[in-house]
Amino acid sequence: MFGIRWPLLPTAWGALAIAYKLICPLARQDGLVARIATSAVFFAVGTGLVLHVRQALLRELNQARRVAGAAQSVLLRPLPPRVDGLDVAAARLSADRGATVGGDLYEVIATEHGVRVVMGDVRGHGLPALGTVAALLGCFRETVHDEPDLGLLLRRLERALDRHLRERHSDTPVAEEFVTVLLAEIRANGETYAVNCGHPWPYLLRGTGVEPLCRADPLPPLGLFPLPGELPPTPCGRLLQGDSLIFFTDGAEDARDTRGRFFSLPEALTMAAHDHPVSPQQILRTILAAILRHTAGRPTDDIALLVLENARLSPPPGGAGNRANNPHPPAADNAPLTRSTRGAQRRTAAYRGGADGPANLLRGIPVNRAATLRDSAHTARIRALRSHPV
């Protein structure tokens, strides 16, 4: 429809100008009044054309922004405020004015292995990095529940990046493209583990003290060198109640002011620790305001920040938090559920059991009130289940 309307108004304006010149007697006179009238007509025609073009461009710009907003909601979807007892807040700043997505990626998902976090930074920023972000986030969301070990999950991300780069550069050699990735796992008892490929270590905010979560040397970024044969997760201590982890991309610490001085993220975190109440949202606001003041509102690289605060009242006994000790972990608060997850949670909530338990026997039947099962076949199955110990 837009393509049909576009030439109609300019054609009408042009026809009006030609008709005035050919038909109107005033346009054929050489006097001053006639010249002024002719100039006014053509000025009005030109102004109308310019306004029409401007409105058309604004419509296209608004449509492009809506598409970019939809892409952002799919790639960097809004995180729930709480995931399995951890308060969550995230934000990002783009180096490209008006851009809504760039080369930074993050995600927080509750699994039976614990709350797992990915924070990454693709080389470059803006639209060229979108494809790599989509490939890595898609792989993480698909495999985070399946892989019991962070090292195996990192290998899946490496393979996804390798496939993406081969498809992107099928006709030319792969350029020097890489991604820094940090994977973290926070178990139900607060024990934290991580594998790091060239990414800055997050900061631990405990009380008013700020220190790196770990000081171990990270692996090279993904895409530069193959991963080593052994990828044991690095123990990072226990996250106590009230502690916060601040994940970030290197754009935060590489931000410079007009005199070339780097931004001090630990100082900004120390400042945020003295605010009351110290919530993830308050920490984010303090850091973002400090970065914008430091860079005069013009950061030169994309910046992503992710804050997790341990709001659990007390760790469960026996060090629960992995598959062996906690086979049925609680679902993430307000976490988005897939179709299969919703079905599994309904079956698990009603009938606990193993492979031979009633949950497996009722896999094809919605777990609703028994009064809804009227036919004799369903009634027989329900009686058999009642005789089975749960």
mmCIF file of C-alpha atoms in Angstrom:
data_model
loop_
_atom_site.group_PDB
_atom_site.id
_atom_site.type_symbol
_atom_site.label_atom_id
_atom_site.label_comp_id
_atom_site.label_asym_id
_atom_site.label_seq_id
_atom_site.Cartn_x
_atom_site.Cartn_y
_atom_site.Cartn_z
ATOM 1 C CA MET A 1 0.000 0.000 0.000
ATOM 2 C CA PHE A 2 2.829 2.327 0.854
ATOM 3 C CA GLY A 3 4.484 1.655 -2.507
ATOM 4 C CA ILE A 4 1.258 2.629 -4.314
ATOM 5 C CA ARG A 5 0.672 5.841 -2.389
ATOM 6 C CA TRP A 6 4.250 7.051 -2.724
ATOM 7 C CA PRO A 7 4.157 8.402 -6.344
ATOM 8 C CA LEU A 8 0.581 9.761 -6.200
ATOM 9 C CA LEU A 9 1.172 12.900 -4.160
ATOM 10 C CA PRO A 10 4.341 14.037 -5.991
ATOM 11 C CA THR A 11 2.513 13.502 -9.307
ATOM 12 C CA ALA A 12 -0.418 15.584 -8.083
ATOM 13 C CA TRP A 13 1.894 18.400 -6.983
ATOM 14 C CA GLY A 14 3.686 18.354 -10.346
ATOM 15 C CA ALA A 15 0.390 18.330 -12.277
ATOM 16 C CA LEU A 16 -0.779 21.321 -10.239
ATOM 17 C CA ALA A 17 2.339 23.304 -11.095
ATOM 18 C CA ILE A 18 2.089 22.471 -14.828
ATOM 19 C CA ALA A 19 -1.622 23.285 -14.922
ATOM 20 C CA TYR A 20 -0.980 26.641 -13.315
ATOM 21 C CA LYS A 21 1.731 27.459 -15.824
ATOM 22 C CA LEU A 22 -0.350 26.437 -18.873
ATOM 23 C CA ILE A 23 -3.888 27.424 -17.908
ATOM 24 C CA CYS A 24 -3.738 30.304 -15.487
ATOM 25 C CA PRO A 25 -3.622 33.673 -17.359
ATOM 26 C CA LEU A 26 -1.612 35.222 -14.565
ATOM 27 C CA ALA A 27 1.248 32.822 -15.237
ATOM 28 C CA ARG A 28 1.610 34.144 -18.826
ATOM 29 C CA GLN A 29 2.099 37.759 -17.815
ATOM 30 C CA ASP A 30 5.507 39.313 -17.351
ATOM 31 C CA GLY A 31 4.612 41.733 -14.593
ATOM 32 C CA LEU A 32 5.991 41.728 -11.078
ATOM 33 C CA VAL A 33 2.740 40.461 -9.584
ATOM 34 C CA ALA A 34 2.633 37.536 -11.995
ATOM 35 C CA ARG A 35 6.206 36.576 -11.215
ATOM 36 C CA ILE A 36 5.568 36.701 -7.466
ATOM 37 C CA ALA A 37 2.458 34.539 -7.856
ATOM 38 C CA THR A 38 4.345 32.011 -10.004
ATOM 39 C CA SER A 39 7.192 31.860 -7.518
ATOM 40 C CA ALA A 40 4.740 31.343 -4.647
ATOM 41 C CA VAL A 41 3.033 28.479 -6.466
ATOM 42 C CA PHE A 42 6.264 26.667 -7.222
ATOM 43 C CA PHE A 43 7.550 27.299 -3.691
ATOM 44 C CA ALA A 44 4.384 25.718 -2.292
ATOM 45 C CA VAL A 45 4.805 22.746 -4.636
ATOM 46 C CA GLY A 46 8.443 22.254 -3.586
ATOM 47 C CA THR A 47 7.596 22.580 0.114
ATOM 48 C CA GLY A 48 4.857 20.001 -0.214
ATOM 49 C CA LEU A 49 7.202 17.550 -1.920
ATOM 50 C CA VAL A 50 9.876 18.015 0.765
ATOM 51 C CA LEU A 51 7.361 17.483 3.591
ATOM 52 C CA HIS A 52 5.988 14.414 1.887
ATOM 53 C CA VAL A 53 9.453 12.887 1.493
ATOM 54 C CA ARG A 54 10.273 13.716 5.116
ATOM 55 C CA GLN A 55 7.133 11.983 6.389
ATOM 56 C CA ALA A 56 7.882 8.925 4.252
ATOM 57 C CA LEU A 57 11.423 8.703 5.651
ATOM 58 C CA LEU A 58 10.147 9.096 9.208
ATOM 59 C CA ARG A 59 7.704 6.252 8.654
ATOM 60 C CA GLU A 60 10.503 4.030 7.372
ATOM 61 C CA LEU A 61 12.717 4.998 10.346
ATOM 62 C CA ASN A 62 9.969 4.197 12.853
ATOM 63 C CA GLN A 63 9.354 0.882 11.140
ATOM 64 C CA ALA A 64 13.073 0.059 11.288
ATOM 65 C CA ARG A 65 13.126 0.897 14.995
ATOM 66 C CA ARG A 66 10.157 -1.351 15.628
ATOM 67 C CA VAL A 67 11.929 -4.185 13.809
ATOM 68 C CA ALA A 68 15.101 -3.543 15.826
ATOM 69 C CA GLY A 69 13.074 -3.553 19.048
ATOM 70 C CA ALA A 70 11.526 -6.895 18.084
ATOM 71 C CA ALA A 71 14.998 -8.293 17.342
ATOM 72 C CA GLN A 72 16.217 -7.092 20.730
ATOM 73 C CA SER A 73 13.306 -8.730 22.527
ATOM 74 C CA VAL A 74 14.149 -12.044 20.825
ATOM 75 C CA LEU A 75 17.930 -11.946 21.220
ATOM 76 C CA LEU A 76 18.349 -10.109 24.521
ATOM 77 C CA ARG A 77 14.940 -10.829 25.973
ATOM 78 C CA PRO A 78 14.074 -9.057 29.231
ATOM 79 C CA LEU A 79 15.260 -11.063 32.214
ATOM 80 C CA PRO A 80 12.846 -11.935 35.029
ATOM 81 C CA PRO A 81 13.361 -9.945 38.248
ATOM 82 C CA ARG A 82 14.082 -13.154 40.179
ATOM 83 C CA VAL A 83 15.519 -16.496 39.073
ATOM 84 C CA ASP A 84 15.516 -19.338 41.607
ATOM 85 C CA GLY A 85 16.072 -17.053 44.586
ATOM 86 C CA LEU A 86 18.502 -14.665 42.843
ATOM 87 C CA ASP A 87 17.420 -11.075 42.208
ATOM 88 C CA VAL A 88 18.371 -10.058 38.663
ATOM 89 C CA ALA A 89 18.884 -6.755 36.845
ATOM 90 C CA ALA A 90 20.507 -6.142 33.451
ATOM 91 C CA ALA A 91 21.087 -3.207 31.121
ATOM 92 C CA ARG A 92 23.233 -2.248 28.154
ATOM 93 C CA LEU A 93 24.535 0.823 26.370
ATOM 94 C CA SER A 94 25.235 0.831 22.642
ATOM 95 C CA ALA A 95 28.136 2.678 21.060
ATOM 96 C CA ASP A 96 26.051 3.242 17.903
ATOM 97 C CA ARG A 97 23.597 6.078 18.368
ATOM 98 C CA GLY A 98 20.051 4.820 17.920
ATOM 99 C CA ALA A 99 21.082 1.144 17.878
ATOM 100 C CA THR A 100 19.162 -1.274 20.078
ATOM 101 C CA VAL A 101 21.281 -4.398 19.655
ATOM 102 C CA GLY A 102 24.984 -4.902 19.344
ATOM 103 C CA GLY A 103 27.779 -7.357 20.096
ATOM 104 C CA ASP A 104 27.072 -8.006 23.791
ATOM 105 C CA LEU A 105 25.107 -11.016 25.000
ATOM 106 C CA TYR A 106 23.860 -12.270 28.353
ATOM 107 C CA GLU A 107 21.324 -14.746 29.697
ATOM 108 C CA VAL A 108 20.316 -16.210 33.088
ATOM 109 C CA ILE A 109 18.486 -19.554 33.230
ATOM 110 C CA ALA A 110 17.556 -21.795 36.168
ATOM 111 C CA THR A 111 18.381 -25.457 35.556
ATOM 112 C CA GLU A 112 18.553 -28.625 37.617
ATOM 113 C CA HIS A 113 22.307 -28.044 37.831
ATOM 114 C CA GLY A 114 21.890 -24.558 39.316
ATOM 115 C CA VAL A 115 21.385 -21.046 37.961
ATOM 116 C CA ARG A 116 23.564 -20.716 34.868
ATOM 117 C CA VAL A 117 24.777 -17.429 33.458
ATOM 118 C CA VAL A 118 26.429 -16.528 30.166
ATOM 119 C CA MET A 119 28.047 -13.185 29.487
ATOM 120 C CA GLY A 120 29.840 -12.570 26.205
ATOM 121 C CA ASP A 121 31.237 -9.898 23.931
ATOM 122 C CA VAL A 122 31.485 -10.356 20.166
ATOM 123 C CA ARG A 123 34.333 -8.599 18.381
ATOM 124 C CA GLY A 124 32.963 -5.346 16.955
ATOM 125 C CA HIS A 125 29.561 -3.829 17.613
ATOM 126 C CA GLY A 126 26.346 -2.888 15.872
ATOM 127 C CA LEU A 127 24.527 -4.867 13.202
ATOM 128 C CA PRO A 128 27.525 -6.909 11.913
ATOM 129 C CA ALA A 129 27.745 -8.699 15.281
ATOM 130 C CA LEU A 130 24.050 -9.635 15.392
ATOM 131 C CA GLY A 131 24.439 -12.992 13.643
ATOM 132 C CA THR A 132 27.119 -14.196 16.044
ATOM 133 C CA VAL A 133 25.070 -13.098 19.066
ATOM 134 C CA ALA A 134 22.057 -15.010 17.735
ATOM 135 C CA ALA A 135 24.104 -18.178 17.115
ATOM 136 C CA LEU A 136 25.644 -18.240 20.601
ATOM 137 C CA LEU A 137 22.508 -17.323 22.541
ATOM 138 C CA GLY A 138 20.465 -19.871 20.592
ATOM 139 C CA CYS A 139 22.968 -22.618 21.368
ATOM 140 C CA PHE A 140 23.153 -21.663 25.059
ATOM 141 C CA ARG A 141 19.387 -21.632 25.526
ATOM 142 C CA GLU A 142 19.054 -24.974 23.767
ATOM 143 C CA THR A 143 21.781 -26.891 25.609
ATOM 144 C CA VAL A 144 21.989 -25.242 29.041
ATOM 145 C CA HIS A 145 19.559 -27.790 30.533
ATOM 146 C CA ASP A 146 21.199 -30.830 28.936
ATOM 147 C CA GLU A 147 24.907 -30.522 29.654
ATOM 148 C CA PRO A 148 25.790 -31.460 33.256
ATOM 149 C CA ASP A 149 29.198 -29.758 33.119
ATOM 150 C CA LEU A 150 30.150 -26.185 32.223
ATOM 151 C CA GLY A 151 33.094 -27.421 30.186
ATOM 152 C CA LEU A 152 30.805 -29.489 27.951
ATOM 153 C CA LEU A 153 28.494 -26.507 27.574
ATOM 154 C CA LEU A 154 31.452 -24.362 26.496
ATOM 155 C CA ARG A 155 32.374 -26.923 23.837
ATOM 156 C CA ARG A 156 28.843 -26.741 22.449
ATOM 157 C CA LEU A 157 29.192 -22.969 22.184
ATOM 158 C CA GLU A 158 32.532 -23.375 20.411
ATOM 159 C CA ARG A 159 30.984 -25.706 17.831
ATOM 160 C CA ALA A 160 28.054 -23.342 17.280
ATOM 161 C CA LEU A 161 30.443 -20.425 16.701
ATOM 162 C CA ASP A 162 32.560 -22.517 14.320
ATOM 163 C CA ARG A 163 29.496 -23.481 12.249
ATOM 164 C CA HIS A 164 28.315 -19.887 12.135
ATOM 165 C CA LEU A 165 31.685 -18.575 10.956
ATOM 166 C CA ARG A 166 31.985 -21.259 8.268
ATOM 167 C CA GLU A 167 28.518 -20.433 6.920
ATOM 168 C CA ARG A 168 29.189 -16.715 7.047
ATOM 169 C CA HIS A 169 32.549 -16.986 5.264
ATOM 170 C CA SER A 170 31.809 -19.898 2.955
ATOM 171 C CA ASP A 171 33.531 -18.257 -0.032
ATOM 172 C CA THR A 172 36.366 -16.482 1.766
ATOM 173 C CA PRO A 173 38.778 -17.435 4.551
ATOM 174 C CA VAL A 174 37.450 -16.829 8.055
ATOM 175 C CA ALA A 175 38.573 -13.439 9.292
ATOM 176 C CA GLU A 176 39.959 -12.880 12.776
ATOM 177 C CA GLU A 177 36.634 -13.030 14.589
ATOM 178 C CA PHE A 178 36.341 -14.069 18.201
ATOM 179 C CA VAL A 179 34.028 -13.925 21.182
ATOM 180 C CA THR A 180 34.882 -13.581 24.853
ATOM 181 C CA VAL A 181 32.594 -15.817 26.913
ATOM 182 C CA LEU A 182 32.100 -16.344 30.634
ATOM 183 C CA LEU A 183 29.925 -19.210 31.896
ATOM 184 C CA ALA A 184 28.966 -19.303 35.573
ATOM 185 C CA GLU A 185 26.931 -21.748 37.644
ATOM 186 C CA ILE A 186 25.451 -20.780 41.025
ATOM 187 C CA ARG A 187 24.151 -23.798 42.865
ATOM 188 C CA ALA A 188 21.376 -23.851 45.436
ATOM 189 C CA ASN A 189 23.847 -23.777 48.345
ATOM 190 C CA GLY A 190 25.639 -20.739 46.864
ATOM 191 C CA GLU A 191 28.656 -22.619 45.533
ATOM 192 C CA THR A 192 29.811 -20.874 42.349
ATOM 193 C CA TYR A 193 31.791 -22.309 39.433
ATOM 194 C CA ALA A 194 32.886 -20.714 36.174
ATOM 195 C CA VAL A 195 34.741 -21.247 32.918
ATOM 196 C CA ASN A 196 36.202 -18.156 31.302
ATOM 197 C CA CYS A 197 37.356 -17.585 27.718
ATOM 198 C CA GLY A 198 39.026 -14.185 27.611
ATOM 199 C CA HIS A 199 36.246 -12.330 29.441
ATOM 200 C CA PRO A 200 36.691 -10.016 32.450
ATOM 201 C CA TRP A 201 35.963 -11.753 35.741
ATOM 202 C CA PRO A 202 32.845 -10.455 37.490
ATOM 203 C CA TYR A 203 33.116 -8.475 40.708
ATOM 204 C CA LEU A 204 31.822 -9.776 44.037
ATOM 205 C CA LEU A 205 30.064 -7.128 46.141
ATOM 206 C CA ARG A 206 29.966 -8.302 49.764
ATOM 207 C CA GLY A 207 28.867 -5.630 52.203
ATOM 208 C CA THR A 208 30.883 -2.575 51.183
ATOM 209 C CA GLY A 209 33.832 -4.599 49.851
ATOM 210 C CA VAL A 210 34.477 -5.120 46.151
ATOM 211 C CA GLU A 211 36.829 -7.739 44.745
ATOM 212 C CA PRO A 212 37.099 -9.927 41.636
ATOM 213 C CA LEU A 213 35.202 -13.189 41.922
ATOM 214 C CA CYS A 214 38.294 -15.085 40.756
ATOM 215 C CA ARG A 215 41.872 -14.222 39.822
ATOM 216 C CA ALA A 216 42.667 -17.289 37.686
ATOM 217 C CA ASP A 217 44.021 -16.742 34.182
ATOM 218 C CA PRO A 218 41.237 -17.106 31.600
ATOM 219 C CA LEU A 219 41.414 -19.228 28.474
ATOM 220 C CA PRO A 220 41.798 -17.540 25.048
ATOM 221 C CA PRO A 221 38.593 -16.187 23.497
ATOM 222 C CA LEU A 222 36.456 -18.524 21.426
ATOM 223 C CA GLY A 223 37.362 -18.494 17.748
ATOM 224 C CA LEU A 224 41.089 -17.784 18.092
ATOM 225 C CA PHE A 225 42.397 -21.191 19.232
ATOM 226 C CA PRO A 226 40.845 -24.625 19.839
ATOM 227 C CA LEU A 227 39.789 -25.358 23.403
ATOM 228 C CA PRO A 228 42.124 -27.600 25.455
ATOM 229 C CA GLY A 229 41.261 -31.219 26.099
ATOM 230 C CA GLU A 230 40.330 -30.693 29.759
ATOM 231 C CA LEU A 231 37.952 -27.937 30.817
ATOM 232 C CA PRO A 232 37.414 -28.265 34.567
ATOM 233 C CA PRO A 233 35.189 -25.512 36.000
ATOM 234 C CA THR A 234 36.982 -23.078 38.303
ATOM 235 C CA PRO A 235 35.643 -23.025 41.906
ATOM 236 C CA CYS A 236 34.840 -19.434 42.866
ATOM 237 C CA GLY A 237 33.695 -19.807 46.462
ATOM 238 C CA ARG A 238 30.222 -19.473 47.929
ATOM 239 C CA LEU A 239 27.759 -16.675 47.256
ATOM 240 C CA LEU A 240 26.308 -15.766 50.659
ATOM 241 C CA GLN A 241 22.942 -14.224 51.359
ATOM 242 C CA GLY A 242 23.026 -10.540 50.359
ATOM 243 C CA ASP A 243 26.133 -10.926 48.156
ATOM 244 C CA SER A 244 25.985 -9.596 44.608
ATOM 245 C CA LEU A 245 27.818 -10.576 41.431
ATOM 246 C CA ILE A 246 28.365 -7.889 38.789
ATOM 247 C CA PHE A 247 29.002 -9.267 35.300
ATOM 248 C CA PHE A 248 30.128 -6.803 32.639
ATOM 249 C CA THR A 249 31.753 -6.499 29.236
ATOM 250 C CA ASP A 250 35.110 -4.829 28.746
ATOM 251 C CA GLY A 251 33.442 -1.689 27.383
ATOM 252 C CA ALA A 252 32.697 -0.725 30.993
ATOM 253 C CA GLU A 253 36.325 -0.686 32.160
ATOM 254 C CA ASP A 254 37.664 0.563 28.811
ATOM 255 C CA ALA A 255 35.442 3.660 28.819
ATOM 256 C CA ARG A 256 37.544 6.845 28.769
ATOM 257 C CA ASP A 257 36.909 10.466 29.539
ATOM 258 C CA THR A 258 38.038 13.446 27.459
ATOM 259 C CA ARG A 259 41.550 13.206 28.948
ATOM 260 C CA GLY A 260 41.921 9.502 28.147
ATOM 261 C CA ARG A 261 41.483 8.190 31.701
ATOM 262 C CA PHE A 262 39.837 4.788 32.098
ATOM 263 C CA PHE A 263 36.644 4.342 34.052
ATOM 264 C CA SER A 264 37.079 2.725 37.486
ATOM 265 C CA LEU A 265 34.328 0.176 37.909
ATOM 266 C CA PRO A 266 35.388 -0.888 41.458
ATOM 267 C CA GLU A 267 35.076 2.730 42.639
ATOM 268 C CA ALA A 268 31.597 2.980 41.147
ATOM 269 C CA LEU A 269 30.617 -0.296 42.849
ATOM 270 C CA THR A 270 31.967 0.934 46.166
ATOM 271 C CA MET A 271 29.850 4.046 45.751
ATOM 272 C CA ALA A 272 26.811 1.900 44.972
ATOM 273 C CA ALA A 273 27.443 -0.256 48.052
ATOM 274 C CA HIS A 274 26.864 2.748 50.319
ATOM 275 C CA ASP A 275 23.422 3.448 48.840
ATOM 276 C CA HIS A 276 20.417 2.170 50.721
ATOM 277 C CA PRO A 277 18.740 -0.056 49.839
ATOM 278 C CA VAL A 278 21.458 -1.828 47.851
ATOM 279 C CA SER A 279 19.412 -3.608 45.183
ATOM 280 C CA PRO A 280 20.479 -4.841 41.732
ATOM 281 C CA GLN A 281 18.445 -2.047 40.124
ATOM 282 C CA GLN A 282 20.128 0.580 42.322
ATOM 283 C CA ILE A 283 23.572 -0.825 41.509
ATOM 284 C CA LEU A 284 22.796 -0.632 37.784
ATOM 285 C CA ARG A 285 21.542 2.946 38.001
ATOM 286 C CA THR A 286 24.634 4.060 39.901
ATOM 287 C CA ILE A 287 27.074 2.398 37.485
ATOM 288 C CA LEU A 288 25.324 3.594 34.315
ATOM 289 C CA ALA A 289 25.108 7.164 35.608
ATOM 290 C CA ALA A 290 28.823 7.115 36.488
ATOM 291 C CA ILE A 291 29.778 5.748 33.040
ATOM 292 C CA LEU A 292 27.717 8.375 31.223
ATOM 293 C CA ARG A 293 29.269 11.149 33.337
ATOM 294 C CA HIS A 294 32.751 9.774 32.699
ATOM 295 C CA THR A 295 32.302 9.521 28.908
ATOM 296 C CA ALA A 296 30.177 12.681 28.562
ATOM 297 C CA GLY A 297 27.352 10.516 27.260
ATOM 298 C CA ARG A 298 29.376 9.070 24.352
ATOM 299 C CA PRO A 299 30.772 5.570 25.099
ATOM 300 C CA THR A 300 33.052 4.251 22.378
ATOM 301 C CA ASP A 301 32.148 0.564 22.845
ATOM 302 C CA ASP A 302 29.046 -1.438 23.684
ATOM 303 C CA ILE A 303 28.541 -1.927 27.422
ATOM 304 C CA ALA A 304 26.492 -4.679 29.061
ATOM 305 C CA LEU A 305 25.928 -5.037 32.809
ATOM 306 C CA LEU A 306 24.299 -7.896 34.699
ATOM 307 C CA VAL A 307 23.761 -7.917 38.475
ATOM 308 C CA LEU A 308 22.761 -11.005 40.503
ATOM 309 C CA GLU A 309 22.004 -10.767 44.220
ATOM 310 C CA ASN A 310 21.598 -13.818 46.433
ATOM 311 C CA ALA A 311 18.193 -13.310 48.063
ATOM 312 C CA ARG A 312 17.888 -16.874 49.348
ATOM 313 C CA LEU A 313 17.127 -17.067 53.064
ATOM 314 C CA SER A 314 19.472 -19.967 53.815
ATOM 315 C CA PRO A 315 21.262 -22.706 51.862
ATOM 316 C CA PRO A 316 19.498 -26.071 51.815
ATOM 317 C CA PRO A 317 21.043 -28.886 53.867
ATOM 318 C CA GLY A 318 23.392 -31.362 52.281
ATOM 319 C CA GLY A 319 24.767 -29.003 49.633
ATOM 320 C CA ALA A 320 21.813 -29.396 47.289
ATOM 321 C CA GLY A 321 22.164 -27.742 43.964
ATOM 322 C CA ASN A 322 23.303 -30.362 41.524
ATOM 323 C CA ARG A 323 21.584 -33.270 39.815
ATOM 324 C CA ALA A 324 22.654 -35.873 42.380
ATOM 325 C CA ASN A 325 21.501 -33.997 45.502
ATOM 326 C CA ASN A 326 18.581 -32.101 44.050
ATOM 327 C CA PRO A 327 16.867 -34.084 41.294
ATOM 328 C CA HIS A 328 13.770 -31.875 41.413
ATOM 329 C CA PRO A 329 14.962 -28.221 41.785
ATOM 330 C CA PRO A 330 12.436 -25.403 42.104
ATOM 331 C CA ALA A 331 11.568 -23.589 38.915
ATOM 332 C CA ALA A 332 12.844 -20.069 38.349
ATOM 333 C CA ASP A 333 10.584 -17.351 39.737
ATOM 334 C CA ASN A 334 8.853 -15.621 36.874
ATOM 335 C CA ALA A 335 11.114 -17.482 34.433
ATOM 336 C CA PRO A 336 9.748 -17.919 30.907
ATOM 337 C CA LEU A 337 8.576 -21.508 30.361
ATOM 338 C CA THR A 338 8.603 -23.473 27.158
ATOM 339 C CA ARG A 339 5.764 -25.802 26.189
ATOM 340 C CA SER A 340 7.722 -28.874 27.235
ATOM 341 C CA THR A 341 8.771 -27.274 30.544
ATOM 342 C CA ARG A 342 5.202 -26.382 31.454
ATOM 343 C CA GLY A 343 4.045 -29.925 30.749
ATOM 344 C CA ALA A 344 6.897 -31.445 32.737
ATOM 345 C CA GLN A 345 6.207 -29.161 35.700
ATOM 346 C CA ARG A 346 2.497 -30.052 35.727
ATOM 347 C CA ARG A 347 3.293 -33.779 35.702
ATOM 348 C CA THR A 348 6.056 -33.476 38.301
ATOM 349 C CA ALA A 349 3.983 -31.330 40.667
ATOM 350 C CA ALA A 350 1.162 -33.894 40.687
ATOM 351 C CA TYR A 351 3.035 -37.193 40.573
ATOM 352 C CA ARG A 352 6.613 -37.484 41.821
ATOM 353 C CA GLY A 353 8.502 -40.591 40.772
ATOM 354 C CA GLY A 354 11.268 -42.087 38.686
ATOM 355 C CA ALA A 355 11.225 -43.837 35.343
ATOM 356 C CA ASP A 356 8.652 -46.351 36.644
ATOM 357 C CA GLY A 357 6.643 -43.813 38.562
ATOM 358 C CA PRO A 358 3.141 -42.588 37.774
ATOM 359 C CA ALA A 359 4.452 -39.465 36.064
ATOM 360 C CA ASN A 360 5.745 -41.600 33.203
ATOM 361 C CA LEU A 361 2.530 -43.592 32.992
ATOM 362 C CA LEU A 362 0.443 -40.450 32.645
ATOM 363 C CA ARG A 363 2.759 -38.770 30.150
ATOM 364 C CA GLY A 364 0.110 -38.586 27.433
ATOM 365 C CA ILE A 365 -2.746 -37.441 29.695
ATOM 366 C CA PRO A 366 -3.133 -33.892 31.047
ATOM 367 C CA VAL A 367 -2.942 -33.958 34.848
ATOM 368 C CA ASN A 368 -6.299 -32.401 35.751
ATOM 369 C CA ARG A 369 -9.035 -33.417 38.198
ATOM 370 C CA ALA A 370 -9.954 -37.102 38.023
ATOM 371 C CA ALA A 371 -13.599 -36.217 37.530
ATOM 372 C CA THR A 372 -12.826 -35.132 33.993
ATOM 373 C CA LEU A 373 -11.763 -38.657 32.996
ATOM 374 C CA ARG A 374 -15.101 -40.273 32.199
ATOM 375 C CA ASP A 375 -14.385 -43.147 29.896
ATOM 376 C CA SER A 376 -13.590 -46.598 31.247
ATOM 377 C CA ALA A 377 -10.064 -46.844 29.797
ATOM 378 C CA HIS A 378 -8.914 -43.708 31.607
ATOM 379 C CA THR A 379 -10.662 -44.820 34.790
ATOM 380 C CA ALA A 380 -8.800 -48.142 34.691
ATOM 381 C CA ARG A 381 -5.466 -46.364 34.281
ATOM 382 C CA ILE A 382 -6.203 -44.064 37.212
ATOM 383 C CA ARG A 383 -7.050 -47.049 39.453
ATOM 384 C CA ALA A 384 -3.783 -48.701 38.458
ATOM 385 C CA LEU A 385 -1.902 -45.562 39.397
ATOM 386 C CA ARG A 386 -3.583 -45.298 42.779
ATOM 387 C CA SER A 387 -2.271 -48.752 43.630
ATOM 388 C CA HIS A 388 1.251 -47.689 42.645
ATOM 389 C CA PRO A 389 3.209 -46.177 45.583
ATOM 390 C CA VAL A 390 4.238 -42.575 44.864
#
